[in-house]
GROMACS .gro file of C-alpha atoms in nm:
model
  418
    1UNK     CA    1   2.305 -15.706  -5.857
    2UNK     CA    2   2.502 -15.690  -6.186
    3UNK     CA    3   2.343 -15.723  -6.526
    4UNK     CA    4   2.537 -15.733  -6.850
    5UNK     CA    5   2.376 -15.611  -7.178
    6UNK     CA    6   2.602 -15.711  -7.460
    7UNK     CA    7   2.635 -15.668  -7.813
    8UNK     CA    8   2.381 -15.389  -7.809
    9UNK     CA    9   2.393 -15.097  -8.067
   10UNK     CA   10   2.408 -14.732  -7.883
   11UNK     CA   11   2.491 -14.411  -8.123
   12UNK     CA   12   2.534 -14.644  -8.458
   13UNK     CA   13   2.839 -14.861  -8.230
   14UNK     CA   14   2.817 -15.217  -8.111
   15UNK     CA   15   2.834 -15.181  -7.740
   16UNK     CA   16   2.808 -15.336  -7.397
   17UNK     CA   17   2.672 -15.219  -7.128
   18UNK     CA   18   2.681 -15.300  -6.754
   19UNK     CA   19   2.468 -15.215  -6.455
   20UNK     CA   20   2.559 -15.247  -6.116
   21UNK     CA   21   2.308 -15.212  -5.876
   22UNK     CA   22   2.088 -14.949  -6.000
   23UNK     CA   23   2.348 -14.722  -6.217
   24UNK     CA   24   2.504 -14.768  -6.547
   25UNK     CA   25   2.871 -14.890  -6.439
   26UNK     CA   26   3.033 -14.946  -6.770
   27UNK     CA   27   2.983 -14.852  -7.160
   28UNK     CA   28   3.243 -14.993  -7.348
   29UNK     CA   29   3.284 -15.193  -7.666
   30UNK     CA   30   3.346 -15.516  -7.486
   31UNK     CA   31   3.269 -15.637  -7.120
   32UNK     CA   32   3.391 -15.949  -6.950
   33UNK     CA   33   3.305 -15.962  -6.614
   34UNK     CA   34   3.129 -16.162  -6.394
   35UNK     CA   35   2.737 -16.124  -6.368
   36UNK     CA   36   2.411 -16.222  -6.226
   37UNK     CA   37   2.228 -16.173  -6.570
   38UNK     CA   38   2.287 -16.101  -6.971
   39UNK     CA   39   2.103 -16.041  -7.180
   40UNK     CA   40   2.225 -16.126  -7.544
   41UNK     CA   41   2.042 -15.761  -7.727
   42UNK     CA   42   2.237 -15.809  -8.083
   43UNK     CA   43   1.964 -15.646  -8.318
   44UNK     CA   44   1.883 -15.443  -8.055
   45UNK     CA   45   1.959 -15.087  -8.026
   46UNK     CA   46   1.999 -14.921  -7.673
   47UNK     CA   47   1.794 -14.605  -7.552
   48UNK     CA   48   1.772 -14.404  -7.264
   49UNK     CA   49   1.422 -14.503  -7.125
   50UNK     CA   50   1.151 -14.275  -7.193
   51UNK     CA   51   1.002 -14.012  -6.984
   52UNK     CA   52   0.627 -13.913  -7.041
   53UNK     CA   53   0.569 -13.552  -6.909
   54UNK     CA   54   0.184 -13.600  -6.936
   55UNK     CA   55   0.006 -13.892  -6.859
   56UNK     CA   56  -0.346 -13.955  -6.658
   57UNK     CA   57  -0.343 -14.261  -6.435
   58UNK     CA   58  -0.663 -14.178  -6.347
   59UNK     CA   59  -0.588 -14.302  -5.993
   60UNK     CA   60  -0.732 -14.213  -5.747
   61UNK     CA   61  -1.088 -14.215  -5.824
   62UNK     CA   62  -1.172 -14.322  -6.183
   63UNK     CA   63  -0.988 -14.664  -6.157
   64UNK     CA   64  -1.254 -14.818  -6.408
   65UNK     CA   65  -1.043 -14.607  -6.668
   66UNK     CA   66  -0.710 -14.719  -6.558
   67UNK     CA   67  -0.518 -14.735  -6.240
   68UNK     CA   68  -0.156 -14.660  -6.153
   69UNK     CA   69  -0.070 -15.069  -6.121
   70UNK     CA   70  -0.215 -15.075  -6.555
   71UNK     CA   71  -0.095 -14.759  -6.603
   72UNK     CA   72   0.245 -14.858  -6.531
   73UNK     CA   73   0.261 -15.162  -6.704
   74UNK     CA   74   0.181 -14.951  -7.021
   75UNK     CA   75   0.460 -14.737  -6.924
   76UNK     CA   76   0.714 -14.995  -6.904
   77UNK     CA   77   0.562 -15.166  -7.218
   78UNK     CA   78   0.616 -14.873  -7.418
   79UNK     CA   79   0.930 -14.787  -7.302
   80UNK     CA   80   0.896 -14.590  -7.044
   81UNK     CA   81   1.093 -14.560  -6.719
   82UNK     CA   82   0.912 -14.233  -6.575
   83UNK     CA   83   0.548 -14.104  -6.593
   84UNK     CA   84   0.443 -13.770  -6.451
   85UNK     CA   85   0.041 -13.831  -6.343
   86UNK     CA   86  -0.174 -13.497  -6.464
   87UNK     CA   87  -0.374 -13.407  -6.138
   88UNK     CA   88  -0.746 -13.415  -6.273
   89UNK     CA   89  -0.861 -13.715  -6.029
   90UNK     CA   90  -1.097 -13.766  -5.774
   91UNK     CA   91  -1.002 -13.641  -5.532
   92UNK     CA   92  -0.803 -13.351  -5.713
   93UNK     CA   93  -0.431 -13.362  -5.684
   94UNK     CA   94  -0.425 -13.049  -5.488
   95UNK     CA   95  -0.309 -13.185  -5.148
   96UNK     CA   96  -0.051 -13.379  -4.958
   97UNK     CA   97  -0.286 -13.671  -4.863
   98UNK     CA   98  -0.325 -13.745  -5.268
   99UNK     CA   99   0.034 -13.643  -5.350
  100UNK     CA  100   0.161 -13.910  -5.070
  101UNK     CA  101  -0.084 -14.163  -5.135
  102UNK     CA  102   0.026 -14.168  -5.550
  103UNK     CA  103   0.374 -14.170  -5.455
  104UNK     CA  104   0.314 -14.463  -5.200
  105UNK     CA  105   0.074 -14.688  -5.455
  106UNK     CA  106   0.350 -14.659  -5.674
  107UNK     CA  107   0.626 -14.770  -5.519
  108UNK     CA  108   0.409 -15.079  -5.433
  109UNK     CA  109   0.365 -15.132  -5.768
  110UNK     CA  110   0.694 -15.094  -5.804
  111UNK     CA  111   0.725 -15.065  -6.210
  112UNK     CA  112   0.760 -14.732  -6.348
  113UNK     CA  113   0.816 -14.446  -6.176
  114UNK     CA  114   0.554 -14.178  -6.095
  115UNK     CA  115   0.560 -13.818  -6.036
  116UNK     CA  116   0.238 -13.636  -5.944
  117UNK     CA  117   0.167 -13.344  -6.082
  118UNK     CA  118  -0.028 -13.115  -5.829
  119UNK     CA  119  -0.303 -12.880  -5.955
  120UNK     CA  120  -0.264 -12.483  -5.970
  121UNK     CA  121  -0.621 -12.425  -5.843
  122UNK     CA  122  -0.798 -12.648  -5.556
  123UNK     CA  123  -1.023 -12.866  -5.729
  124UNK     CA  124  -0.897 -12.709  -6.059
  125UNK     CA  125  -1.182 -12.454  -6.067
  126UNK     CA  126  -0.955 -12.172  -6.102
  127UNK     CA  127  -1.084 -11.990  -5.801
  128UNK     CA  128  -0.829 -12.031  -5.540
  129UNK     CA  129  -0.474 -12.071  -5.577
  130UNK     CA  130  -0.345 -12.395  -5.440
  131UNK     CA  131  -0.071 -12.436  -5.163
  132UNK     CA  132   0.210 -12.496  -5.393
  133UNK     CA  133   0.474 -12.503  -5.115
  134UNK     CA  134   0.298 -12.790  -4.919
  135UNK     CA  135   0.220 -12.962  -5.275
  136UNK     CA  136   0.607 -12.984  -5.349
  137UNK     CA  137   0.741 -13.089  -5.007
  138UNK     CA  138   0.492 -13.388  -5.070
  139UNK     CA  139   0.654 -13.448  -5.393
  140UNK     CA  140   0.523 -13.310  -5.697
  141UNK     CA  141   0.730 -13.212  -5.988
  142UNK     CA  142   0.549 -12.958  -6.142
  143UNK     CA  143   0.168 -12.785  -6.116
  144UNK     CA  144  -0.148 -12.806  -6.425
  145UNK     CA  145  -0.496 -12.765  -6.419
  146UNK     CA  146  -0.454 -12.978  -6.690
  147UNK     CA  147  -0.856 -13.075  -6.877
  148UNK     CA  148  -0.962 -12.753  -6.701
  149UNK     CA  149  -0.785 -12.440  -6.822
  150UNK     CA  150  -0.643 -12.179  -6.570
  151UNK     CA  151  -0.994 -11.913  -6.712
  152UNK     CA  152  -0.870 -11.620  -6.589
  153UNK     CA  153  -0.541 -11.419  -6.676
  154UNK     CA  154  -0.521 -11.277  -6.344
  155UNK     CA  155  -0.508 -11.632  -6.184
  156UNK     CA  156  -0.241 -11.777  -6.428
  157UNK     CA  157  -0.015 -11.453  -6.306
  158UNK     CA  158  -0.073 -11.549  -5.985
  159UNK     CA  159   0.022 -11.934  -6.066
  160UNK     CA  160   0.351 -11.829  -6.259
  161UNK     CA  161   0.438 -11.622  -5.998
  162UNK     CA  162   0.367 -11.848  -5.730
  163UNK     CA  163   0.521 -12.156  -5.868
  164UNK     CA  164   0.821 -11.934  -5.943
  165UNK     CA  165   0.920 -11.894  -5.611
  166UNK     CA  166   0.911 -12.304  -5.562
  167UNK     CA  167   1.078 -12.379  -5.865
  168UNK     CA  168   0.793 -12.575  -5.993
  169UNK     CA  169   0.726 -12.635  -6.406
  170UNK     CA  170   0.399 -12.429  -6.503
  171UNK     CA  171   0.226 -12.668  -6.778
  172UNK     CA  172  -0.076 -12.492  -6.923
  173UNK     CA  173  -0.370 -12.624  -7.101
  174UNK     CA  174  -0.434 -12.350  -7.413
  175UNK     CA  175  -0.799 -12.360  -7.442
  176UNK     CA  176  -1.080 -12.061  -7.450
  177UNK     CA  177  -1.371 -12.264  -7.351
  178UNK     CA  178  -1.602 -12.000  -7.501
  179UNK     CA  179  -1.480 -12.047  -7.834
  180UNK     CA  180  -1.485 -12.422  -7.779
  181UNK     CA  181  -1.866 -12.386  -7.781
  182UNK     CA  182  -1.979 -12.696  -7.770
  183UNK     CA  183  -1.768 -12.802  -8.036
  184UNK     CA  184  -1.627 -13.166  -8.081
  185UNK     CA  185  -1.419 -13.214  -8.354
  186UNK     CA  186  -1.138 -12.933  -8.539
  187UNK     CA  187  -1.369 -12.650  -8.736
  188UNK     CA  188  -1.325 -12.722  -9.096
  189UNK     CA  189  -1.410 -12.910  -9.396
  190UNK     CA  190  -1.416 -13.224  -9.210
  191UNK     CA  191  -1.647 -13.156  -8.949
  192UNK     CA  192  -1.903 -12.992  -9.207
  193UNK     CA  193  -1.846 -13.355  -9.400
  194UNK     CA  194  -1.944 -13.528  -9.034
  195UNK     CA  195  -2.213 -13.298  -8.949
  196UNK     CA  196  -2.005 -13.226  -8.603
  197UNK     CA  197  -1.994 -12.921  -8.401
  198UNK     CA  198  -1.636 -12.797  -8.478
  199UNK     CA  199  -1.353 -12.627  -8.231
  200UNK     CA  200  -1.136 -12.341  -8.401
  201UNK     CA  201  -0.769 -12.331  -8.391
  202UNK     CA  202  -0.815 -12.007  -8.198
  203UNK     CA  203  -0.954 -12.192  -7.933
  204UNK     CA  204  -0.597 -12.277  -7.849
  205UNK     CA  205  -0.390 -12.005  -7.994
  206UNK     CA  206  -0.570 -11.709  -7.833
  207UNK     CA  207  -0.475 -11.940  -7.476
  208UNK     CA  208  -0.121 -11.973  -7.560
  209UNK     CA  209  -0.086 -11.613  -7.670
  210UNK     CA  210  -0.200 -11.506  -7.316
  211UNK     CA  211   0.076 -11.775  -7.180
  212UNK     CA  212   0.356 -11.626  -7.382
  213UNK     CA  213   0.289 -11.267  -7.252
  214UNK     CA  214   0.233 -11.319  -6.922
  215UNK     CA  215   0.586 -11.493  -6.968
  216UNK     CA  216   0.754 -11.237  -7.108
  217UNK     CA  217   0.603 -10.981  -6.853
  218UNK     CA  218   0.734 -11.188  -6.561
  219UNK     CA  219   1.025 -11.302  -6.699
  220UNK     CA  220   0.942 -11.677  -6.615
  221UNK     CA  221   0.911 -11.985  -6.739
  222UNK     CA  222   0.574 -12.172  -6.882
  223UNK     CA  223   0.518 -12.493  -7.098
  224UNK     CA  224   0.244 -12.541  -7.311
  225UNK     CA  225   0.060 -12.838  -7.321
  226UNK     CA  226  -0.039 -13.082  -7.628
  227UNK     CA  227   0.033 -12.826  -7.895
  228UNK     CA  228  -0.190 -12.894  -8.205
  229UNK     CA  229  -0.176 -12.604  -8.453
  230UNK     CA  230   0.019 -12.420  -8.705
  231UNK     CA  231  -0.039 -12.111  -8.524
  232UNK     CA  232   0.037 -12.168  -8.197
  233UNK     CA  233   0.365 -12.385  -8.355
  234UNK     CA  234   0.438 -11.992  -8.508
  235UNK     CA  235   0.342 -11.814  -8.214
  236UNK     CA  236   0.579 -12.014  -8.003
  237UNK     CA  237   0.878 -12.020  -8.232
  238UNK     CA  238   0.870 -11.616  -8.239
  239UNK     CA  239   0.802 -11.612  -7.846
  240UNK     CA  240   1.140 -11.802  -7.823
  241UNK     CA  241   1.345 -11.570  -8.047
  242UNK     CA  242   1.228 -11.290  -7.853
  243UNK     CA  243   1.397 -11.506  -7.560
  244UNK     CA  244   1.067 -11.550  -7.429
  245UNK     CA  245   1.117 -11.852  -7.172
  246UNK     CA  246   0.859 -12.073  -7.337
  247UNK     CA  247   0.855 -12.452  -7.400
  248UNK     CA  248   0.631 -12.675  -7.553
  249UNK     CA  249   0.501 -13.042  -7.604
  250UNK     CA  250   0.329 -13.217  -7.900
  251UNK     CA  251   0.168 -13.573  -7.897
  252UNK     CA  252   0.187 -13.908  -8.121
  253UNK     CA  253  -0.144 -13.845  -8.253
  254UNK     CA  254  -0.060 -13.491  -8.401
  255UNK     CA  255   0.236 -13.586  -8.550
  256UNK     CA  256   0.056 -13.876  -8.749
  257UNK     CA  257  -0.301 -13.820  -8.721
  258UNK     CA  258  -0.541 -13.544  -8.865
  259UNK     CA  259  -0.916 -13.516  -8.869
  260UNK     CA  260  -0.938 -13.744  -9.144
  261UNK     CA  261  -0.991 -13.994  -8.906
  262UNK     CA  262  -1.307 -13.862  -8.757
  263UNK     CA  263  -1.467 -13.914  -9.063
  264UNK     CA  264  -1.480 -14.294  -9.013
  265UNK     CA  265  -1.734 -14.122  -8.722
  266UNK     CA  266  -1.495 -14.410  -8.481
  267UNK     CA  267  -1.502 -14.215  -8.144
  268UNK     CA  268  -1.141 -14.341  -8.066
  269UNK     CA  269  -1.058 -14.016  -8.266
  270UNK     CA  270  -1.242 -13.800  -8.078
  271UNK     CA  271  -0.969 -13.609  -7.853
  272UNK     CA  272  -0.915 -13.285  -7.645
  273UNK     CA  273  -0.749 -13.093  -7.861
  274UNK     CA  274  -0.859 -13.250  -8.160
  275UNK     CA  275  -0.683 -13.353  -8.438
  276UNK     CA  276  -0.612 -13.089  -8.665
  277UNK     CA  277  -0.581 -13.073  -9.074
  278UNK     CA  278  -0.269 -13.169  -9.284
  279UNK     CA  279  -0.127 -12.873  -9.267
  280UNK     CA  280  -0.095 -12.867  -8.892
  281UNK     CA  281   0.066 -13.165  -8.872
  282UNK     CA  282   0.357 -13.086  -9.085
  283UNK     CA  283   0.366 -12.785  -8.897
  284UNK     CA  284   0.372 -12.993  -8.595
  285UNK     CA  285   0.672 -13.209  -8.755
  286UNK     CA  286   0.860 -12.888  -8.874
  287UNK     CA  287   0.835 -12.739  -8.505
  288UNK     CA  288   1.013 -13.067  -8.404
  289UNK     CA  289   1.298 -13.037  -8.622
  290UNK     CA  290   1.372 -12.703  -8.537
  291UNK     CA  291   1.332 -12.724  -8.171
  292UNK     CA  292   1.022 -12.481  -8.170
  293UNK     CA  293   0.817 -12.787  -8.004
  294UNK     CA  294   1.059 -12.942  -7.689
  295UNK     CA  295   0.921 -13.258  -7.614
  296UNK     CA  296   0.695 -13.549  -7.765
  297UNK     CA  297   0.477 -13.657  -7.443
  298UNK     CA  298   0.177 -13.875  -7.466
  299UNK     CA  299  -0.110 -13.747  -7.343
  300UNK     CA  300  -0.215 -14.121  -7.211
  301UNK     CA  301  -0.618 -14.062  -7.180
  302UNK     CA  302  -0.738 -14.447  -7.116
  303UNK     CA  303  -1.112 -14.438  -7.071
  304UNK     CA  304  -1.350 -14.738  -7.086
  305UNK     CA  305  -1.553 -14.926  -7.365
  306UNK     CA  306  -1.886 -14.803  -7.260
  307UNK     CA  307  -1.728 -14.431  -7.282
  308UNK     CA  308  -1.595 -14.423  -7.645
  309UNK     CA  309  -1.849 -14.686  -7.829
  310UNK     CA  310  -2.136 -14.443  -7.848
  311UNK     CA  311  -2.274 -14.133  -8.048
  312UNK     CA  312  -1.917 -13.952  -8.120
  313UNK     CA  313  -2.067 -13.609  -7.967
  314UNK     CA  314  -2.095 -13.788  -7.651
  315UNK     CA  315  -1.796 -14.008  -7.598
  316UNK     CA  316  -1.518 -13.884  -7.389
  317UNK     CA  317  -1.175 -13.702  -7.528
  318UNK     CA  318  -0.891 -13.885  -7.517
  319UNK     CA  319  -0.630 -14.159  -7.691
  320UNK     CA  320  -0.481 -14.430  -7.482
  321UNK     CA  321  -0.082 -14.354  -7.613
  322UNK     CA  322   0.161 -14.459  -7.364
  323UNK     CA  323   0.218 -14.836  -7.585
  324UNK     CA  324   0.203 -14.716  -7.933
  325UNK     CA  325   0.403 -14.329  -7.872
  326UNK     CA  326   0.754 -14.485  -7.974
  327UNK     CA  327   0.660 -14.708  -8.263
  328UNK     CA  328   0.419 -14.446  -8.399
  329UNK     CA  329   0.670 -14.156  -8.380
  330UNK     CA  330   0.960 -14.414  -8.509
  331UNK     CA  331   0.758 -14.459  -8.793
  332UNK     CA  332   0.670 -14.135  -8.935
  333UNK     CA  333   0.970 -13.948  -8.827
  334UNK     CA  334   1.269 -14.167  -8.825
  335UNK     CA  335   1.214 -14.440  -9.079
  336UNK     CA  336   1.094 -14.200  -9.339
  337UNK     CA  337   1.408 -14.000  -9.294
  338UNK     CA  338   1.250 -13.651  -9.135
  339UNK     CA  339   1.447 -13.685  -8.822
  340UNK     CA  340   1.746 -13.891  -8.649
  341UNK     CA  341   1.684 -14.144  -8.398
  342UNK     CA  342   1.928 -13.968  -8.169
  343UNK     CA  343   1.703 -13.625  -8.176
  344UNK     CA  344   1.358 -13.835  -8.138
  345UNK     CA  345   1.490 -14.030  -7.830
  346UNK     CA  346   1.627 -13.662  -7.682
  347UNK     CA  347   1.272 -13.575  -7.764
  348UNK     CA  348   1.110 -13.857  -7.554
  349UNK     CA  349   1.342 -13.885  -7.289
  350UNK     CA  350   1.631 -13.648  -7.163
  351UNK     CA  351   1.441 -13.302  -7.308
  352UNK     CA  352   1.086 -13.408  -7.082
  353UNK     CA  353   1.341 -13.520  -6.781
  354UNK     CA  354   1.512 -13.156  -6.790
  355UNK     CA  355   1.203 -12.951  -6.834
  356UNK     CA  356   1.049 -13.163  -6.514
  357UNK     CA  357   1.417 -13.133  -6.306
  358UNK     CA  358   1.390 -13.562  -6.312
  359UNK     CA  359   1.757 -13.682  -6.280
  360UNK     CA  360   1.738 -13.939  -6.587
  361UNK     CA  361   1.650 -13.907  -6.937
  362UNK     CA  362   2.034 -13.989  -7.081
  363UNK     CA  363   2.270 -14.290  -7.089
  364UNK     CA  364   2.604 -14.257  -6.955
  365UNK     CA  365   2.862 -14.384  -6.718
  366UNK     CA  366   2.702 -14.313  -6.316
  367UNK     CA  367   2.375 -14.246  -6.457
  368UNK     CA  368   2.081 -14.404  -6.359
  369UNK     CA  369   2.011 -14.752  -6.501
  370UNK     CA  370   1.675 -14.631  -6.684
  371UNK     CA  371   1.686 -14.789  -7.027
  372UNK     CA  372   1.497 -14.898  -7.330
  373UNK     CA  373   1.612 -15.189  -7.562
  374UNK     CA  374   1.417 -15.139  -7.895
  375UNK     CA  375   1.412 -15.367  -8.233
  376UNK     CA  376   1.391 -15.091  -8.491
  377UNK     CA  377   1.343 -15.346  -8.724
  378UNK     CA  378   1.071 -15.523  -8.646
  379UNK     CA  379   0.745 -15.409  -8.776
  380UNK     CA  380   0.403 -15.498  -8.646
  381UNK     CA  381   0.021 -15.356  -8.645
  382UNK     CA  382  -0.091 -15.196  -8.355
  383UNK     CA  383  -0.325 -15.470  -8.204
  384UNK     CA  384  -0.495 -15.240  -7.867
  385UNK     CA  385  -0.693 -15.584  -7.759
  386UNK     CA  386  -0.338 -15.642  -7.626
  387UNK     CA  387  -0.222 -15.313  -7.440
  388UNK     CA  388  -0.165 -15.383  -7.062
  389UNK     CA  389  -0.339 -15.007  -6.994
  390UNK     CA  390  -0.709 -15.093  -6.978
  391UNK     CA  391  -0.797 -14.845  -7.188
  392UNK     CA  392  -0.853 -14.979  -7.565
  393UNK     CA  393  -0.892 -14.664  -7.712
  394UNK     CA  394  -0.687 -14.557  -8.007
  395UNK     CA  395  -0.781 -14.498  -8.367
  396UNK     CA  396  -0.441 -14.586  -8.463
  397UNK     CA  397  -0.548 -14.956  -8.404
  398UNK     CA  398  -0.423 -15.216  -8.699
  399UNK     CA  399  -0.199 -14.939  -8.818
  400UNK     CA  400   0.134 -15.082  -8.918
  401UNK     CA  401   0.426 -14.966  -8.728
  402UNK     CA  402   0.831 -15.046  -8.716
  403UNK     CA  403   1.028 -15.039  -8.376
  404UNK     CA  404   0.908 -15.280  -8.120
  405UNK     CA  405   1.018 -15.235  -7.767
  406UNK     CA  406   1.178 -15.550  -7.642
  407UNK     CA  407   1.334 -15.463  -7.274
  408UNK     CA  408   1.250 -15.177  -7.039
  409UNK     CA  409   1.458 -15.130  -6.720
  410UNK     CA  410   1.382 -14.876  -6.481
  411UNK     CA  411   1.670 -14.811  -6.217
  412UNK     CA  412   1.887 -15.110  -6.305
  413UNK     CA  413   1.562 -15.389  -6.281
  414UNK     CA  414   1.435 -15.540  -6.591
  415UNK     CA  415   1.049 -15.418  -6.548
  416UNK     CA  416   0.979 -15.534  -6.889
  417UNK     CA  417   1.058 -15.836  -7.162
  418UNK     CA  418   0.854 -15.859  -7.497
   0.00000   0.00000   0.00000
């Protein structure tokens, strides 16, 4: 199968591009050749496809939320060729049988691809250490405990060191669920204003202090999940100059969002961690453009109606991201001139693929065919009646946005037309 994507734009140059099979052939400035499709992308600037380092599919187990079939038409919709599932299902990700049986729905699906991600701790209680080794031969890409934090220091050693010796990606949630305390929202002036329990920065930063020391003591890697904070954006940009092997992720909703939102008392806010003040976020932004924070991921949390449309203490935590992440991101980073399109799509795509040892991420001649077509023009309100993931649930919806996604193709197929 050949496909022929002409007059495209790629690094600021009028381009084509031609796939063969399931690998970029050619990248040139003009292509004749002979074809079985083309697709005419003038206007339309080429990316590497996405990958999304944190996503919850919720299958198997909570398909009312989402399943891996509508969570990977949202991938594709939003640009993204590769999805790496977080491992708090039902049953747990914490054993072959689930690993296989993820790996096997999705290739019947047979839209994006997905990675599991198997838990650190069997049934992520963070009593027993799970068997990594068996985990990886099955196919996971990296371990989490991801929604329930590794507790104990002793048992996150353990998990470094044990996920060392498979060369498996450590990806910690920071969060001291005693100083969470019942809290829903970010502890400040806005959750005094809302009359909400609130959740202090420390909450996280006192978590991803333990995971930078336990680092440095072992001399290993660990990633830090959905960073939120000025602190922990400081803490982790001295951990690296002290060649601490550290790296981090932020989410769409901290770079644009802050708990201003929550005041609207619109539970589509309400997320785990929450969104922080103004200040955070432009620390969030700054550790972006000086490579403190590694990789933009998404977070995808669908969860149903009937969880998010009642009291706000109640509903669940989460933001259904995987559609909006690109135009969102676009929009307050590139288009207002903070940051190059060239370092956001690194951002989105080849830095999550190298952290997670995924062999895409970047577009090049005998790479793999995974690639985005966007419209960076084209600007739109967010309209969630209409994402493909069945969860609704963003406060960003009717917020206007530039960058529409128009093609997605994941290994050399065209998964995805606007």
């Amino acid at each position: 199968m050949k496909t022929l994507i002409k007059n495209g734009i790629f690094n600021g140059n009028k381009i084509d591009l031609l796939i063969v099979d399931n690998k970029i052939a050619k990248l040139q400035e003009s292509i004749d050749e002979q074809v079985d499709k083309t697709i005419d992308a003038k206007g339309l600037t080429i990316l590497p496809a996405f990958v999304d380092m944190h996503t919850h599919l919720r299958e198997p187990g909570f398909e009312y939320k989402e399943d891996i079939e509508t969570g990977s038409k949202a991938a594709v919709a939003g640009g993204y060729a590769s999805v790496c599932c977080m491992p708090n299902t039902k049953p747990v990700i914490d054993n072959k049988y689930i690993v296989s049986y993820i790996i096997h729905r999705a290739k019947e699906v047979n839209l994006a691809k997905v990675y599991p991600i198997g838990a650190i701790t069997v049934g992520l209680k963070g009593e027993m250490m799970s068997e990594m080794g068996k985990l990886k031969q099955a196919g996971i890409v990296a371990v989490s405990d991801d929604g329930c934090p590794v507790s104990t220091a002793q048992m996150m050693r353990l998990a470094l060191e044990y996920a060392k010796d498979f060369d498996l990606p450590v990806l910690s949630h920071c969060e001291d669920k005693s100083l969470v305390d019942n809290g829903v929202v970010n502890e400040g002036a806005n959750s005094s204003k809302a009359g909400l329990n609130g959740i202090p920065s420390a909450a996280e930063e006192v978590m991803v202090s333990r995971e930078i020391i336990l680092a440095g003591m072992l001399n290993t890697k660990v990633h830090i999940c959905h960073v939120s904070t000025k602190g922990s954006v400081s803490l982790i940009r001295d951990a690296k100059k002290r060649g601490i092997k550290v790296t981090c992720e932020t989410c769409p909703h901290y770079i644009c969002g802050t708990d201003d939102l929550i005041l609207s008392f619109n539970a589509n806010s309400k997320v785990n961690p929450p969104l922080r003040e103004e200040q955070d976020r432009q620390a969030i932004i700054e550790g972006l453009l000086d490579g403190t924070i590694d990789v933009i991921a998404t977070d995808h949390a669908p969860h149903s109606k009937q969880e998010k449309e009642i009291e706000y203490q109640l509903a669940a935590n989460g933001i259904s991201g995987l559609e909006s992440a690109f135009a969102l991101c676009y929009t307050e980073l590139v288009s207002k001139g903070r940051m190059s399109l060239e370092k956001l799509s690194y951002l989105m795509s080849e830095a999550p693929a190298k952290i997670m040892n995924i062999p895409c991420g970047e577009i090049k001649e005998g790479g793999l065919a995974d690639i985005t077509l966007v419209d960076l023009n084209e600007k739109y309100k967010i309209d969630s009646k209409k994402f493909f993931s069945k969860g609704k649930n963003t406060p960003f919806d009717g917020w206007e946005v530039q960058g529409r996604v128009k093609y997605t193709f994941v290994e050399g197929e065209l998964k995805y037309e606007a």
